[in-house]
Short mmCIF file of C-alpha atoms and ligand atoms in Angstrom, two decimals:
data_model
loop_
_atom_site.label_atom_id
_atom_site.label_comp_id
_atom_site.label_asym_id
_atom_site.label_seq_id
_atom_site.Cartn_x
_atom_site.Cartn_y
_atom_site.Cartn_z
CA MET F 1026 76.00 86.92 130.48
CA THR F 1027 73.98 89.64 132.20
CA ARG F 1028 71.05 91.25 130.43
CA MET F 1029 73.12 94.41 130.07
CA ASP F 1030 75.63 92.80 127.71
CA ARG F 1031 73.57 90.28 125.86
CA ILE F 1032 75.23 91.40 122.65
CA PRO F 1033 78.75 92.74 123.40
CA PHE F 1034 80.53 95.08 121.09
CA ASN F 1035 83.34 92.65 120.51
CA LEU F 1036 84.07 89.02 121.39
CA PRO F 1037 87.37 87.30 120.49
CA SER F 1038 87.00 83.84 119.01
CA MET F 1039 89.17 80.87 118.49
CA VAL F 1040 88.70 79.47 114.97
CA GLY F 1041 91.04 76.50 114.80
CA ARG F 1042 94.14 75.14 116.42
CA GLU F 1043 95.05 78.09 118.71
CA LEU F 1044 95.38 76.01 121.86
CA GLU F 1045 97.12 73.16 120.15
CA TYR F 1046 99.74 75.46 118.74
CA ILE F 1047 100.27 77.14 122.07
CA VAL F 1048 100.91 73.72 123.61
CA GLU F 1049 103.26 72.95 120.74
CA ALA F 1050 105.16 76.19 121.35
CA VAL F 1051 105.43 75.36 125.07
CA HIS F 1052 106.78 71.87 124.39
CA GLY F 1053 109.08 73.13 121.66
CA GLY F 1054 111.25 74.79 124.29
CA HIS F 1055 111.39 78.21 122.60
CA LEU F 1056 108.98 80.82 124.10
CA ALA F 1057 110.84 84.05 123.24
CA GLY F 1058 110.31 85.78 119.94
CA ASP F 1059 111.40 84.73 116.41
CA GLY F 1060 110.76 81.01 116.74
CA VAL F 1061 109.03 78.69 114.39
CA PHE F 1062 105.53 80.19 114.85
CA THR F 1063 106.79 83.77 114.22
CA ARG F 1064 108.51 82.53 111.06
CA ARG F 1065 105.33 80.73 109.92
CA CYS F 1066 103.23 83.85 110.49
CA GLN F 1067 105.69 86.13 108.66
CA GLN F 1068 105.99 83.75 105.70
CA TRP F 1069 102.24 83.35 105.50
CA LEU F 1070 101.70 87.07 105.53
CA GLU F 1071 104.41 87.71 102.96
CA GLU F 1072 103.03 85.11 100.58
CA GLN F 1073 99.32 85.73 101.00
CA CYS F 1074 99.48 89.53 101.04
CA GLY F 1075 102.22 90.06 98.45
CA ALA F 1076 104.48 91.79 100.99
CA HIS F 1077 108.26 91.99 100.44
CA LYS F 1078 109.08 91.59 104.14
CA VAL F 1079 106.90 91.21 107.28
CA LEU F 1080 108.16 91.45 110.84
CA LEU F 1081 105.89 90.42 113.60
CA ALA F 1082 105.58 92.98 116.45
CA HIS F 1083 103.83 92.91 119.79
CA SER F 1084 101.24 95.47 118.53
CA CYS F 1085 100.42 97.73 115.64
CA THR F 1086 101.52 100.60 117.94
CA ALA F 1087 104.99 99.00 118.08
CA ALA F 1088 105.07 98.62 114.33
CA LEU F 1089 104.17 102.31 113.92
CA GLU F 1090 106.97 103.19 116.32
CA MET F 1091 109.40 101.19 114.20
CA ALA F 1092 108.08 102.95 111.10
CA ALA F 1093 108.68 106.35 112.74
CA LEU F 1094 112.26 105.33 113.60
CA LEU F 1095 112.87 104.02 110.12
CA CYS F 1096 111.88 107.26 108.41
CA ASP F 1097 114.07 109.21 110.85
CA ALA F 1098 111.32 111.47 112.02
CA GLY F 1099 112.66 113.83 114.64
CA PRO F 1100 112.21 117.24 116.28
CA GLY F 1101 111.15 119.87 113.76
CA ASP F 1102 109.91 117.25 111.31
CA GLU F 1103 106.26 117.10 110.30
CA VAL F 1104 104.09 114.10 109.49
CA ILE F 1105 100.70 114.37 107.76
CA LEU F 1106 97.91 112.26 109.09
CA PRO F 1107 94.21 112.37 109.81
CA SER F 1108 92.89 113.62 113.11
CA PHE F 1109 90.13 110.98 112.89
CA THR F 1110 92.24 108.09 113.97
CA PHE F 1111 93.54 106.06 116.97
CA VAL F 1112 96.13 107.77 119.17
CA SER F 1113 98.95 105.44 118.15
CA THR F 1114 99.04 106.80 114.60
CA ALA F 1115 100.25 110.13 115.96
CA ASN F 1116 102.01 108.94 119.09
CA ALA F 1117 104.62 106.96 117.15
CA PHE F 1118 105.88 110.24 115.69
CA VAL F 1119 105.30 112.37 118.77
CA LEU F 1120 107.58 110.01 120.69
CA ARG F 1121 110.35 110.95 118.23
CA GLY F 1122 109.68 114.61 118.80
CA ALA F 1123 108.03 115.14 115.38
CA THR F 1124 104.92 117.26 114.85
CA PRO F 1125 101.68 115.63 113.65
CA VAL F 1126 99.90 117.78 111.11
CA PHE F 1127 96.21 116.98 111.02
CA VAL F 1128 94.33 117.02 107.72
CA ASP F 1129 90.60 116.52 107.28
CA ILE F 1130 88.91 113.34 106.09
CA ARG F 1131 86.72 112.65 103.10
CA PRO F 1132 83.01 112.67 104.08
CA ASP F 1133 82.41 109.43 102.10
CA THR F 1134 85.10 106.99 103.21
CA LEU F 1135 86.15 108.88 106.39
CA ASN F 1136 89.77 108.53 105.11
CA LEU F 1137 92.47 111.21 104.80
CA ASP F 1138 91.29 113.57 102.04
CA GLU F 1139 94.00 113.28 99.40
CA ARG F 1140 92.93 116.62 97.89
CA LEU F 1141 93.98 118.40 101.05
CA ILE F 1142 97.42 116.88 101.51
CA GLU F 1143 99.49 119.07 99.27
CA GLU F 1144 98.48 122.32 101.06
CA ALA F 1145 99.66 120.74 104.33
CA ILE F 1146 103.16 120.00 103.00
CA THR F 1147 106.07 122.23 104.14
CA PRO F 1148 109.84 121.90 103.75
CA ARG F 1149 109.80 120.02 107.10
CA THR F 1150 107.29 117.28 106.05
CA ARG F 1151 108.80 113.79 106.09
CA ALA F 1152 105.94 111.39 105.75
CA ILE F 1153 102.24 110.90 104.98
CA VAL F 1154 100.41 108.40 107.12
CA PRO F 1155 97.10 107.27 105.55
CA VAL F 1156 94.78 105.36 107.80
CA HIS F 1157 92.45 102.84 106.07
CA TYR F 1158 89.43 103.31 108.24
CA ALA F 1159 87.15 100.33 108.53
CA GLY F 1160 89.44 98.43 106.13
CA VAL F 1161 88.35 100.72 103.26
CA SER F 1162 91.34 101.97 101.26
CA CYS F 1163 92.50 105.54 101.01
CA ASP F 1164 93.11 106.80 97.51
CA MET F 1165 96.58 105.21 97.42
CA ASP F 1166 97.29 106.21 93.77
CA ALA F 1167 96.83 109.85 94.58
CA ILE F 1168 98.75 109.62 97.91
CA THR F 1169 101.76 107.71 96.54
CA ALA F 1170 101.94 110.20 93.60
CA ILE F 1171 101.96 113.23 95.98
CA ALA F 1172 104.65 111.48 98.09
CA ALA F 1173 106.74 110.81 95.07
CA ARG F 1174 106.46 114.42 93.84
CA HIS F 1175 107.61 115.77 97.26
CA GLY F 1176 110.04 113.04 98.24
CA LEU F 1177 108.05 111.88 101.22
CA ARG F 1178 107.65 108.43 102.82
CA VAL F 1179 104.25 106.76 102.89
CA ILE F 1180 103.44 104.76 106.01
CA GLU F 1181 100.12 102.95 105.92
CA ASP F 1182 98.29 102.58 109.16
CA ALA F 1183 96.57 99.43 108.00
CA ALA F 1184 95.71 98.31 111.55
CA GLN F 1185 92.12 97.58 110.47
CA ALA F 1186 92.87 96.61 106.86
CA LEU F 1187 94.59 93.24 106.67
CA GLY F 1188 92.76 91.30 103.99
CA SER F 1189 91.50 94.41 102.19
CA THR F 1190 92.71 95.35 98.73
CA TYR F 1191 93.05 98.48 96.64
CA ARG F 1192 93.17 97.77 92.90
CA GLY F 1193 94.06 94.18 93.75
CA ARG F 1194 96.95 95.09 96.10
CA GLY F 1195 96.89 94.21 99.74
CA LEU F 1196 96.51 97.23 102.08
CA GLY F 1197 99.66 97.69 104.10
CA THR F 1198 101.88 96.60 101.22
CA ILE F 1199 101.50 99.72 99.02
CA GLY F 1200 103.39 102.36 101.05
CA ASP F 1201 107.12 102.23 101.93
CA LEU F 1202 105.95 100.77 105.23
CA GLY F 1203 102.71 99.36 106.46
CA CYS F 1204 101.40 98.42 109.93
CA TRP F 1205 98.88 95.76 110.84
CA SER F 1206 97.14 95.06 114.15
CA PHE F 1207 96.13 91.66 115.65
CA HIS F 1208 94.47 93.25 118.67
CA GLU F 1209 91.48 91.28 119.82
CA THR F 1210 89.13 93.78 118.25
CA LYS F 1211 90.56 93.33 114.72
CA ASN F 1212 89.79 90.62 112.16
CA PHE F 1213 92.70 88.31 112.79
CA ILE F 1214 93.72 88.29 116.40
CA SER F 1215 96.36 87.26 118.96
CA GLY F 1216 95.21 89.25 121.94
CA GLU F 1217 97.71 92.00 121.39
CA GLY F 1218 99.84 91.81 118.29
CA GLY F 1219 100.91 93.55 115.10
CA ALA F 1220 103.26 93.48 112.23
CA LEU F 1221 105.46 95.84 110.22
CA VAL F 1222 105.39 95.49 106.42
CA ILE F 1223 108.42 96.66 104.58
CA ARG F 1224 108.25 97.30 100.86
CA ASP F 1225 111.58 99.05 100.45
CA PRO F 1226 114.32 96.33 100.68
CA GLY F 1227 116.77 99.04 101.81
CA LEU F 1228 114.93 99.33 105.11
CA VAL F 1229 114.80 95.66 106.13
CA GLU F 1230 118.21 95.37 107.83
CA ARG F 1231 117.65 98.46 109.99
CA ALA F 1232 114.13 97.34 110.85
CA GLU F 1233 115.46 94.02 112.14
CA ILE F 1234 118.01 95.88 114.27
CA LEU F 1235 115.49 98.35 115.78
CA ARG F 1236 113.22 95.43 116.66
CA GLU F 1237 116.05 93.48 118.37
CA LYS F 1238 117.02 96.20 120.90
CA GLY F 1239 119.37 97.95 118.48
CA THR F 1240 121.55 94.82 118.02
CA ASP F 1241 122.41 92.83 114.92
CA ARG F 1242 121.11 89.65 116.61
CA SER F 1243 119.02 88.65 113.59
CA LYS F 1244 122.13 88.57 111.44
CA PHE F 1245 123.92 86.56 114.15
CA PHE F 1246 121.21 83.92 114.12
CA ARG F 1247 121.46 83.69 110.36
CA GLY F 1248 125.23 83.15 110.66
CA GLN F 1249 126.02 86.45 108.96
CA VAL F 1250 128.17 87.81 111.89
CA ASP F 1251 130.18 85.95 114.53
CA LYS F 1252 128.80 87.81 117.52
CA TYR F 1253 126.10 90.32 117.99
CA THR F 1254 126.47 93.80 119.36
CA TRP F 1255 124.79 97.13 119.89
CA VAL F 1256 124.79 98.88 116.55
CA ASP F 1257 121.80 101.35 116.63
CA VAL F 1258 118.97 102.61 118.79
CA GLY F 1259 116.17 100.15 119.21
CA SER F 1260 113.75 98.50 121.57
CA SER F 1261 112.05 95.13 122.03
CA TYR F 1262 109.24 94.96 119.51
CA LEU F 1263 108.92 91.24 118.92
CA PRO F 1264 106.05 89.07 120.33
CA SER F 1265 106.51 85.87 122.26
CA GLU F 1266 106.03 82.56 120.43
CA LEU F 1267 102.89 81.99 122.57
CA VAL F 1268 101.29 84.95 120.77
CA ALA F 1269 102.58 83.95 117.29
CA ALA F 1270 101.23 80.39 117.90
CA TYR F 1271 97.74 81.80 118.50
CA LEU F 1272 98.03 84.08 115.52
CA PHE F 1273 99.14 81.37 113.16
CA ALA F 1274 95.97 79.38 113.93
CA GLN F 1275 93.94 82.41 113.01
CA LEU F 1276 95.83 82.97 109.74
CA GLU F 1277 95.19 79.35 108.74
CA HIS F 1278 91.45 80.19 108.79
CA ALA F 1279 91.83 83.67 107.25
CA GLN F 1280 89.47 83.00 104.41
CA GLU F 1281 86.72 81.84 106.74
CA ILE F 1282 87.22 84.92 108.96
CA LEU F 1283 87.20 87.22 106.02
CA ALA F 1284 84.07 85.60 104.56
CA LYS F 1285 82.31 85.87 107.91
CA ARG F 1286 83.13 89.57 108.38
CA ARG F 1287 82.14 90.40 104.85
CA ALA F 1288 78.90 88.51 105.29
CA LEU F 1289 78.15 90.48 108.49
CA PHE F 1290 78.88 93.73 106.67
CA ALA F 1291 76.62 92.80 103.74
CA ARG F 1292 73.77 91.75 106.05
CA TYR F 1293 73.93 94.95 108.06
CA TYR F 1294 74.02 96.94 104.86
CA ALA F 1295 71.07 95.13 103.29
CA GLY F 1296 69.06 95.31 106.51
CA LEU F 1297 69.57 99.01 107.12
CA VAL F 1298 69.57 100.45 103.65
CA SER F 1299 65.83 101.31 103.91
CA LEU F 1300 66.63 103.60 106.87
CA GLN F 1301 69.27 105.29 104.68
CA ASP F 1302 66.68 105.63 101.88
CA GLU F 1303 64.40 107.37 104.34
CA GLY F 1304 67.18 109.82 105.22
CA LEU F 1305 67.50 108.66 108.80
CA LEU F 1306 71.11 107.57 108.71
CA ARG F 1307 74.08 107.07 106.42
CA LEU F 1308 75.81 103.73 105.76
CA PRO F 1309 79.47 103.11 104.89
CA VAL F 1310 80.62 104.09 101.40
CA VAL F 1311 83.02 101.72 99.56
CA PRO F 1312 84.66 103.24 96.39
CA PRO F 1313 84.90 100.93 93.35
CA ASP F 1314 88.73 100.41 93.64
CA CYS F 1315 88.47 98.92 97.09
CA GLU F 1316 87.64 95.46 98.26
CA PRO F 1317 87.36 95.82 102.07
CA ASN F 1318 87.59 93.15 104.74
CA GLY F 1319 84.33 93.82 106.60
CA HIS F 1320 86.30 94.90 109.61
CA LEU F 1321 83.67 97.10 111.14
CA PHE F 1322 80.18 98.45 110.52
CA TYR F 1323 79.22 101.99 111.37
CA VAL F 1324 76.23 104.20 110.87
CA LEU F 1325 76.28 107.99 110.72
CA LEU F 1326 73.39 109.70 112.40
CA LYS F 1327 71.93 113.15 111.68
CA ASN F 1328 73.54 114.77 114.77
CA GLU F 1329 75.19 114.09 118.07
CA GLU F 1330 71.93 114.13 120.01
CA THR F 1331 70.47 111.33 117.80
CA ARG F 1332 73.66 109.30 117.99
CA ASP F 1333 73.73 109.48 121.79
CA ALA F 1334 70.05 108.65 122.07
CA LEU F 1335 70.54 105.62 119.83
CA LEU F 1336 73.54 104.51 121.85
CA ALA F 1337 71.48 104.76 125.02
CA HIS F 1338 68.56 102.93 123.40
CA LEU F 1339 70.86 100.05 122.36
CA SER F 1340 72.52 99.93 125.70
CA ALA F 1341 69.17 99.82 127.55
CA ASN F 1342 68.26 96.79 125.40
CA GLY F 1343 71.55 94.94 126.12
CA VAL F 1344 73.42 95.83 122.96
CA ASN F 1345 76.86 97.36 123.41
CA ALA F 1346 77.60 99.79 120.53
CA VAL F 1347 80.50 102.27 120.70
CA PHE F 1348 81.64 105.47 119.07
CA HIS F 1349 85.05 106.86 118.17
CA TYR F 1350 87.34 108.79 117.66
CA VAL F 1351 87.75 111.85 119.81
CA PRO F 1352 89.49 113.93 117.08
CA LEU F 1353 93.20 114.03 117.98
CA HIS F 1354 93.39 117.79 117.28
CA GLU F 1355 90.76 118.30 120.01
CA SER F 1356 92.59 116.22 122.60
CA PRO F 1357 94.92 117.67 125.22
CA VAL F 1358 98.11 116.23 123.67
CA GLY F 1359 97.01 116.83 120.09
CA ARG F 1360 96.46 120.45 120.87
CA ALA F 1361 99.83 120.75 122.59
CA VAL F 1362 102.05 119.08 120.05
CA GLY F 1363 100.08 118.98 116.79
CA ARG F 1364 99.18 121.44 114.07
CA VAL F 1365 96.01 121.64 112.07
CA SER F 1366 96.02 122.15 108.29
CA GLY F 1367 92.80 123.82 107.15
CA ALA F 1368 89.38 123.28 108.61
CA LEU F 1369 88.66 119.78 110.01
CA THR F 1370 84.91 120.03 109.36
CA HIS F 1371 84.23 116.41 108.43
CA THR F 1372 86.46 115.06 111.19
CA GLU F 1373 84.57 117.05 113.81
CA SER F 1374 81.14 116.26 112.40
CA THR F 1375 81.83 112.54 111.84
CA SER F 1376 83.22 111.91 115.35
CA ARG F 1377 79.99 113.26 116.89
CA ARG F 1378 77.59 111.35 114.59
CA LEU F 1379 79.24 107.89 114.21
CA LEU F 1380 78.13 104.71 115.93
CA ARG F 1381 79.81 101.30 115.52
CA LEU F 1382 77.59 98.28 115.76
CA PRO F 1383 78.63 94.89 117.19
CA CYS F 1384 80.73 93.05 114.63
CA TYR F 1385 82.74 89.97 115.43
CA TYR F 1386 83.33 86.45 114.18
CA SER F 1387 80.84 84.68 116.48
CA LEU F 1388 78.02 87.17 116.08
CA THR F 1389 74.97 85.22 114.89
CA GLU F 1390 72.43 86.22 112.32
CA GLY F 1391 69.80 86.23 115.07
CA GLU F 1392 71.85 88.62 117.18
CA GLN F 1393 72.47 90.83 114.16
CA ASP F 1394 68.69 90.87 113.39
CA GLU F 1395 68.08 91.94 116.97
CA VAL F 1396 70.48 94.83 116.65
CA MET F 1397 68.85 95.92 113.38
CA ASP F 1398 65.34 95.60 114.84
CA LEU F 1399 66.44 97.90 117.73
CA LEU F 1400 67.58 100.48 115.22
CA ARG F 1401 64.32 100.33 113.31
CA ARG F 1402 62.33 100.58 116.54
CA PHE F 1403 64.39 103.57 117.66
CA PHE F 1404 63.50 105.51 114.53
CA MET F 1405 59.87 104.50 114.68
CA MET F 1406 59.55 105.77 118.27
CA ARG F 1407 61.27 109.04 117.28
CA GLN F 1408 59.02 109.64 114.26
CA ARG F 1409 55.89 109.15 116.24
CA PRO F 1410 54.84 112.45 117.88
C1 LIG B 1497 93.78 99.27 116.48
C2 LIG B 1497 94.45 100.38 115.85
C3 LIG B 1497 95.80 100.78 116.13
C4 LIG B 1497 96.54 100.12 117.24
O1 LIG B 1497 96.71 98.80 117.15
P1 LIG B 1497 97.37 97.95 118.41
O2 LIG B 1497 97.70 96.65 117.80
O3 LIG B 1497 96.29 97.90 119.45
O4 LIG B 1497 98.55 98.69 118.83
C5 LIG B 1497 96.37 101.77 115.39
N1 LIG B 1497 95.72 102.42 114.44
C6 LIG B 1497 94.42 102.13 114.14
C7 LIG B 1497 93.78 102.86 113.03
C8 LIG B 1497 93.73 101.09 114.81
O5 LIG B 1497 92.48 100.88 114.52
#
């Protein structure tokens, strides 16, 4: 590695039998989707996460698109979501012609502020899409109660939240639909990859059809129909067995991966809390109902200038930190197709002050100490006149 990327922001790791399972898939003679590894992954996820039904997808973006199709979002419909999120959360609905309605985040968890949701609801609202930022849960009791009162669907963007819980329930399994990501930057990976979680049994059959190009092919393979045919709209959302084989090897080591991520989070927290005590930065906040998965570690700086200076300082010392998100309501497409509900003060302020530190399975304690030393040195240099 060059000096410039001594400590990268992310590094995908193999943790077990990934290559062995890929070879097994190749020799098994079934490389398309829905083979033995896909079934193993789905069953594992259903059992371990308490999900009614899980369908593997080729990305969380694909799972979100299926969710948007399943709740029949269309032109004129509105969907409530944070502006502080990844583009896919909104794109899934924009592709259907629906309007994203952006609501501000809570300053503590950086999640959709449940107290601001009701004032964003109109007769055209169809769904609420909470995003569990950093694997820390939104206030799901409040959100599901609001949805029930107004007859709305809840679709969890749990891309970052597999392995996290809220009051003992797995994130992604609480809403009508949930979406997980196995992108190489997430906790459990397959390069690209994702899954749709379906809590409402009434949505399972249609979900299988949408995922199989709008055909009843899944029923055909189960022997429930004699031939398969085109019965609905749809696309190809299923991953290849090569991808599922890699993923299954990761899931077999899920507890180790979770433990490692949580340990990294705890170490960053313990190592940086003195800087927080001095008022130099703010660390992540985890409400008592949530048990997160240590997905990512961020710090919030005083202002944008400090954040950018710290980013440059880390980069000059070979540490690749990153920031996100450009608020969707400030982006060209968000402006053109979205609507804002109320002031997005915390969204705007957070996106300018947030910095994510390197956090991945193979990050060593020594590397983590180096990152933390660089942070301490940065503030020492700044405090000195
Ligand atoms: C990563 C991510 C996605 C997209 O996941 P892909 O699997 O890359 O499609 C969507 N939403 C959030 C909040 C994410 O962090």
